[in-house]
Amino acid sequence: MQTGQIVAVKKIHTVQDGSGVANLKAFESEIHALSEIRHRNNVKLYSFCTHPRHSFLVYQFLEGGSLEKLLHNVNEIFMFEWIARVNVVKSVAALSYMHHDCLHPIVHRDISSKDILLDLEYNAYISDFGTARILKPNSSNWTSFAGTFGYTAPEFAYTMEMNEKCDVYSFGVLTLEVIMGKHPGDLMISVLSS
């Protein structure tokens, strides 16, 4: 920016890639969700711009990258101490704010290590609200499948009924991943193969 502030820009293709309608819906969902949330551990949306061919979201830039990148970096993982790991898990617990303290409850639907961004001090921020949904009171909240394999609650994939429990399951998987340094599914695969 002209002020010297660095921002992250997410470009969304709305026409060219054949899934323009889905991308536009994710774009709108992200704007609606982030305009409802006021919590220090959610990435900040500064602005957006929409155009028939491309849309842009302008976010707070986080120098540490994703939690997934950190957990898979052999050199950096040793610097990720227990206190930092606990703080990351506590920061992601901002999900509770989204579920209980927003005007309308918000379900993220895709909590995974790739969607947790870090600053240089390992403070964690929830990002990528493209699949998020605002829960409607007195409604069944049925939806299509959204999420990342290995983080999505099995019953959600079966029933397609969206509620806060979907995020709580993903939060549990993410917590185990932070503690173990790798996805719990990876451990199960290595145990079963040996």
GROMACS .gro file of N, CA and C in nm, residues 64-121:
model
  174
   64GLY      N    1   0.404  -1.535   0.886
   64GLY     CA    2   0.441  -1.671   0.923
   64GLY      C    3   0.387  -1.779   0.832
   65GLY      N    4   0.296  -1.745   0.742
   65GLY     CA    5   0.239  -1.845   0.652
   65GLY      C    6   0.137  -1.933   0.723
   66SER      N    7   0.110  -2.047   0.665
   66SER     CA    8   0.008  -2.136   0.721
   66SER      C    9   0.067  -2.231   0.826
   67LEU      N   10  -0.019  -2.277   0.914
   67LEU     CA   11   0.020  -2.377   1.013
   67LEU      C   12   0.063  -2.505   0.941
   68GLU      N   13  -0.004  -2.540   0.834
   68GLU     CA   14   0.033  -2.658   0.756
   68GLU      C   15   0.178  -2.649   0.709
   69LYS      N   16   0.215  -2.534   0.656
   69LYS     CA   17   0.353  -2.514   0.608
   69LYS      C   18   0.453  -2.531   0.722
   70LEU      N   19   0.421  -2.475   0.839
   70LEU     CA   20   0.510  -2.486   0.955
   70LEU      C   21   0.525  -2.631   0.998
   71LEU      N   22   0.414  -2.704   1.007
   71LEU     CA   23   0.419  -2.843   1.055
   71LEU      C   24   0.492  -2.936   0.958
   72HIS      N   25   0.500  -2.899   0.831
   72HIS     CA   26   0.569  -2.982   0.733
   72HIS      C   27   0.711  -2.935   0.703
   73ASN      N   28   0.756  -2.829   0.771
   73ASN     CA   29   0.891  -2.777   0.749
   73ASN      C   30   0.984  -2.836   0.855
   74VAL      N   31   1.071  -2.926   0.816
   74VAL     CA   32   1.160  -2.997   0.908
   74VAL      C   33   1.248  -2.901   0.987
   75ASN      N   34   1.291  -2.793   0.926
   75ASN     CA   35   1.379  -2.698   0.994
   75ASN      C   36   1.305  -2.612   1.096
   76GLU      N   37   1.182  -2.571   1.065
   76GLU     CA   38   1.107  -2.481   1.152
   76GLU      C   39   1.034  -2.552   1.265
   77ILE      N   40   0.996  -2.676   1.246
   77ILE     CA   41   0.913  -2.746   1.344
   77ILE      C   42   0.982  -2.755   1.480
   78PHE      N   43   1.115  -2.761   1.482
   78PHE     CA   44   1.187  -2.771   1.609
   78PHE      C   45   1.181  -2.641   1.688
   79MET      N   46   1.154  -2.529   1.621
   79MET     CA   47   1.142  -2.401   1.690
   79MET      C   48   1.000  -2.377   1.741
   80PHE      N   49   0.908  -2.463   1.701
   80PHE     CA   50   0.766  -2.452   1.739
   80PHE      C   51   0.748  -2.519   1.875
   81GLU      N   52   0.779  -2.446   1.980
   81GLU     CA   53   0.781  -2.500   2.117
   81GLU      C   54   0.640  -2.523   2.170
   82TRP      N   55   0.633  -2.594   2.283
   82TRP     CA   56   0.504  -2.632   2.340
   82TRP      C   57   0.418  -2.512   2.376
   83ILE      N   58   0.478  -2.408   2.432
   83ILE     CA   59   0.399  -2.289   2.468
   83ILE      C   60   0.337  -2.228   2.343
   84ALA      N   61   0.413  -2.222   2.235
   84ALA     CA   62   0.361  -2.168   2.109
   84ALA      C   63   0.249  -2.257   2.056
   85ARG      N   64   0.265  -2.387   2.068
   85ARG     CA   65   0.161  -2.481   2.021
   85ARG      C   66   0.032  -2.462   2.099
   86VAL      N   67   0.044  -2.448   2.231
   86VAL     CA   68  -0.075  -2.427   2.315
   86VAL      C   69  -0.142  -2.295   2.276
   87ASN      N   70  -0.063  -2.191   2.251
   87ASN     CA   71  -0.120  -2.062   2.212
   87ASN      C   72  -0.192  -2.069   2.078
   88VAL      N   73  -0.140  -2.149   1.985
   88VAL     CA   74  -0.208  -2.166   1.857
   88VAL      C   75  -0.344  -2.231   1.879
   89VAL      N   76  -0.348  -2.336   1.959
   89VAL     CA   77  -0.475  -2.405   1.986
   89VAL      C   78  -0.573  -2.310   2.054
   90LYS      N   79  -0.525  -2.233   2.151
   90LYS     CA   80  -0.612  -2.137   2.221
   90LYS      C   81  -0.664  -2.030   2.124
   91SER      N   82  -0.580  -1.989   2.031
   91SER     CA   83  -0.622  -1.888   1.933
   91SER      C   84  -0.731  -1.941   1.841
   92VAL      N   85  -0.717  -2.066   1.799
   92VAL     CA   86  -0.816  -2.126   1.710
   92VAL      C   87  -0.948  -2.149   1.784
   93ALA      N   88  -0.942  -2.150   1.916
   93ALA     CA   89  -1.065  -2.163   1.995
   93ALA      C   90  -1.155  -2.040   1.976
   94ALA      N   91  -1.111  -1.942   1.895
   94ALA     CA   92  -1.197  -1.830   1.856
   94ALA      C   93  -1.322  -1.881   1.786
   95LEU      N   94  -1.321  -2.006   1.746
   95LEU     CA   95  -1.441  -2.067   1.689
   95LEU      C   96  -1.559  -2.054   1.784
   96SER      N   97  -1.532  -2.062   1.913
   96SER     CA   98  -1.639  -2.048   2.012
   96SER      C   99  -1.706  -1.912   1.999
   97TYR      N  100  -1.628  -1.808   1.975
   97TYR     CA  101  -1.682  -1.674   1.954
   97TYR      C  102  -1.776  -1.675   1.832
   98MET      N  103  -1.732  -1.737   1.723
   98MET     CA  104  -1.813  -1.741   1.601
   98MET      C  105  -1.943  -1.816   1.624
   99HIS      N  106  -1.939  -1.920   1.706
   99HIS     CA  107  -2.056  -2.003   1.729
   99HIS      C  108  -2.155  -1.942   1.829
  100HIS      N  109  -2.103  -1.867   1.927
  100HIS     CA  110  -2.189  -1.826   2.038
  100HIS      C  111  -2.201  -1.675   2.058
  101ASP      N  112  -2.107  -1.595   2.009
  101ASP     CA  113  -2.107  -1.453   2.042
  101ASP      C  114  -2.134  -1.360   1.924
  102CYS      N  115  -2.141  -1.412   1.804
  102CYS     CA  116  -2.178  -1.329   1.690
  102CYS      C  117  -2.331  -1.311   1.689
  103LEU      N  118  -2.376  -1.206   1.623
  103LEU     CA  119  -2.520  -1.181   1.615
  103LEU      C  120  -2.594  -1.305   1.564
  104HIS      N  121  -2.541  -1.363   1.457
  104HIS     CA  122  -2.591  -1.491   1.405
  104HIS      C  123  -2.474  -1.588   1.407
  105PRO      N  124  -2.492  -1.709   1.460
  105PRO     CA  125  -2.381  -1.805   1.465
  105PRO      C  126  -2.324  -1.833   1.326
  106ILE      N  127  -2.192  -1.846   1.321
  106ILE     CA  128  -2.122  -1.873   1.195
  106ILE      C  129  -2.048  -2.005   1.208
  107VAL      N  130  -2.066  -2.092   1.109
  107VAL     CA  131  -1.993  -2.218   1.102
  107VAL      C  132  -1.892  -2.205   0.988
  108HIS      N  133  -1.765  -2.229   1.019
  108HIS     CA  134  -1.658  -2.214   0.920
  108HIS      C  135  -1.663  -2.324   0.815
  109ARG      N  136  -1.680  -2.447   0.856
  109ARG     CA  137  -1.693  -2.568   0.773
  109ARG      C  138  -1.564  -2.618   0.711
  110ASP      N  139  -1.451  -2.550   0.733
  110ASP     CA  140  -1.326  -2.601   0.673
  110ASP      C  141  -1.206  -2.565   0.761
  111ILE      N  142  -1.214  -2.595   0.888
  111ILE     CA  143  -1.101  -2.571   0.978
  111ILE      C  144  -0.996  -2.679   0.950
  112SER      N  145  -0.880  -2.636   0.904
  112SER     CA  146  -0.768  -2.727   0.878
  112SER      C  147  -0.639  -2.648   0.893
  113SER      N  148  -0.527  -2.715   0.898
  113SER     CA  149  -0.400  -2.646   0.918
  113SER      C  150  -0.366  -2.550   0.804
  114LYS      N  151  -0.420  -2.573   0.685
  114LYS     CA  152  -0.393  -2.481   0.574
  114LYS      C  153  -0.470  -2.350   0.591
  115ASP      N  154  -0.576  -2.350   0.670
  115ASP     CA  155  -0.658  -2.230   0.690
  115ASP      C  156  -0.627  -2.157   0.820
  116ILE      N  157  -0.522  -2.197   0.889
  116ILE     CA  158  -0.476  -2.126   1.008
  116ILE      C  159  -0.346  -2.056   0.969
  117LEU      N  160  -0.346  -1.924   0.976
  117LEU     CA  161  -0.230  -1.845   0.940
  117LEU      C  162  -0.160  -1.795   1.066
  118LEU      N  163  -0.029  -1.776   1.055
  118LEU     CA  164   0.051  -1.738   1.171
  118LEU      C  165   0.127  -1.609   1.144
  119ASP      N  166   0.146  -1.529   1.251
  119ASP     CA  167   0.238  -1.418   1.239
  119ASP      C  168   0.376  -1.468   1.284
  120LEU      N  169   0.472  -1.380   1.292
  120LEU     CA  170   0.608  -1.423   1.326
  120LEU      C  171   0.624  -1.469   1.470
  121GLU      N  172   0.529  -1.434   1.557
  121GLU     CA  173   0.534  -1.478   1.698
  121GLU      C  174   0.445  -1.600   1.722
   0.00000   0.00000   0.00000
